[in-house]
Amino acid sequence: MSSHKTVVERYFDGFRRSDHQQILACLTEDVVWDLPGFKHLEGMDAFDSEIENQSFTGRPTLHVDRMVQEDDVVVAIGTGASAQTSGTVFNFGFCDVFTFAGERIRRVESYVVPLTSPEPSRSAGASEVGN
């Protein structure tokens, strides 16, 4: 496994454990996080403030189905679920695009799609990263 994919695994593991320091250690100081249609964040402080969004409670469940890498870009595709403060569960599919500067993530583009039913069962070919 490439060093960039290992960093992405560590990043997702940090989210699963709500470990801000672990997540931030994967990022450059000038990191940019784009969540199209929702938010654009610049810098580590802004990124840190969004790690545990106030609309959610507890730790998310994240399953990475696959990662694809080309040069300094890693794409992770998967599904997740997170408890909302309203008491409902938000099930979603995601595609995160990580652009690296050296061995750290400089840009994250997160495409999140709400799912109308719970996460699909894991297929025999899918692997779970962490958790």
Short mmCIF file of C-alpha atoms in Angstrom, two decimals, residues 4-73:
data_model
loop_
_atom_site.label_atom_id
_atom_site.label_comp_id
_atom_site.label_asym_id
_atom_site.label_seq_id
_atom_site.Cartn_x
_atom_site.Cartn_y
_atom_site.Cartn_z
CA HIS A 4 -0.53 8.29 0.68
CA LYS A 5 -3.18 5.57 1.08
CA THR A 6 -1.79 4.86 4.55
CA VAL A 7 -2.27 8.55 5.47
CA VAL A 8 -5.87 8.40 4.17
CA GLU A 9 -6.51 5.30 6.31
CA ARG A 10 -5.13 7.15 9.36
CA TYR A 11 -7.36 10.15 8.50
CA PHE A 12 -10.53 8.00 8.40
CA ASP A 13 -9.52 6.18 11.58
CA GLY A 14 -9.21 9.57 13.28
CA PHE A 15 -12.79 10.43 12.28
CA ARG A 16 -14.05 7.08 13.54
CA ARG A 17 -12.50 7.84 16.94
CA SER A 18 -13.17 11.61 16.91
CA ASP A 19 -9.41 12.03 17.35
CA HIS A 20 -8.75 15.60 16.25
CA GLN A 21 -4.97 15.36 16.71
CA GLN A 22 -4.73 12.24 14.56
CA ILE A 23 -6.73 13.87 11.77
CA LEU A 24 -4.87 17.18 11.93
CA ALA A 25 -1.50 15.40 11.83
CA CYS A 26 -2.46 14.18 8.34
CA LEU A 27 -2.98 17.72 7.01
CA THR A 28 -0.87 20.64 5.84
CA GLU A 29 -1.27 23.96 7.70
CA ASP A 30 -2.96 25.52 4.64
CA VAL A 31 -5.36 22.63 4.05
CA VAL A 32 -8.55 23.33 2.10
CA TRP A 33 -11.72 21.29 2.65
CA ASP A 34 -14.45 21.65 0.04
CA LEU A 35 -17.87 20.18 0.70
CA PRO A 36 -19.64 21.23 -2.53
CA GLY A 37 -23.05 22.73 -1.90
CA PHE A 38 -22.34 22.97 1.84
CA LYS A 39 -19.04 24.56 2.93
CA HIS A 40 -15.60 25.70 1.87
CA LEU A 41 -13.03 25.69 4.68
CA GLU A 42 -9.46 26.97 4.63
CA GLY A 43 -6.76 26.30 7.20
CA MET A 44 -6.30 23.84 10.01
CA ASP A 45 -8.42 25.76 12.55
CA ALA A 46 -11.45 25.83 10.22
CA PHE A 47 -10.95 22.14 9.43
CA ASP A 48 -10.71 21.29 13.13
CA SER A 49 -13.98 23.10 13.89
CA GLU A 50 -15.86 20.90 11.38
CA ILE A 51 -14.51 17.52 12.55
CA GLU A 52 -17.35 17.18 15.04
CA ASN A 53 -20.22 19.06 13.43
CA GLN A 54 -22.76 20.33 15.97
CA SER A 55 -25.62 18.72 14.00
CA PHE A 56 -24.26 15.27 14.88
CA THR A 57 -23.49 13.35 18.02
CA GLY A 58 -21.18 10.44 18.75
CA ARG A 59 -18.76 8.90 16.33
CA PRO A 60 -19.52 8.12 12.70
CA THR A 61 -19.36 4.69 11.14
CA LEU A 62 -17.24 4.84 7.99
CA HIS A 63 -16.61 2.04 5.52
CA VAL A 64 -14.14 2.61 2.72
CA ASP A 65 -15.03 0.32 -0.17
CA ARG A 66 -12.04 1.23 -2.31
CA MET A 67 -9.21 3.67 -2.77
CA VAL A 68 -7.69 4.66 -6.08
CA GLN A 69 -4.47 6.61 -6.45
CA GLU A 70 -2.88 8.52 -9.28
CA ASP A 71 0.27 10.52 -8.55
CA ASP A 72 -0.49 12.78 -5.54
CA VAL A 73 -4.25 12.17 -5.52
#
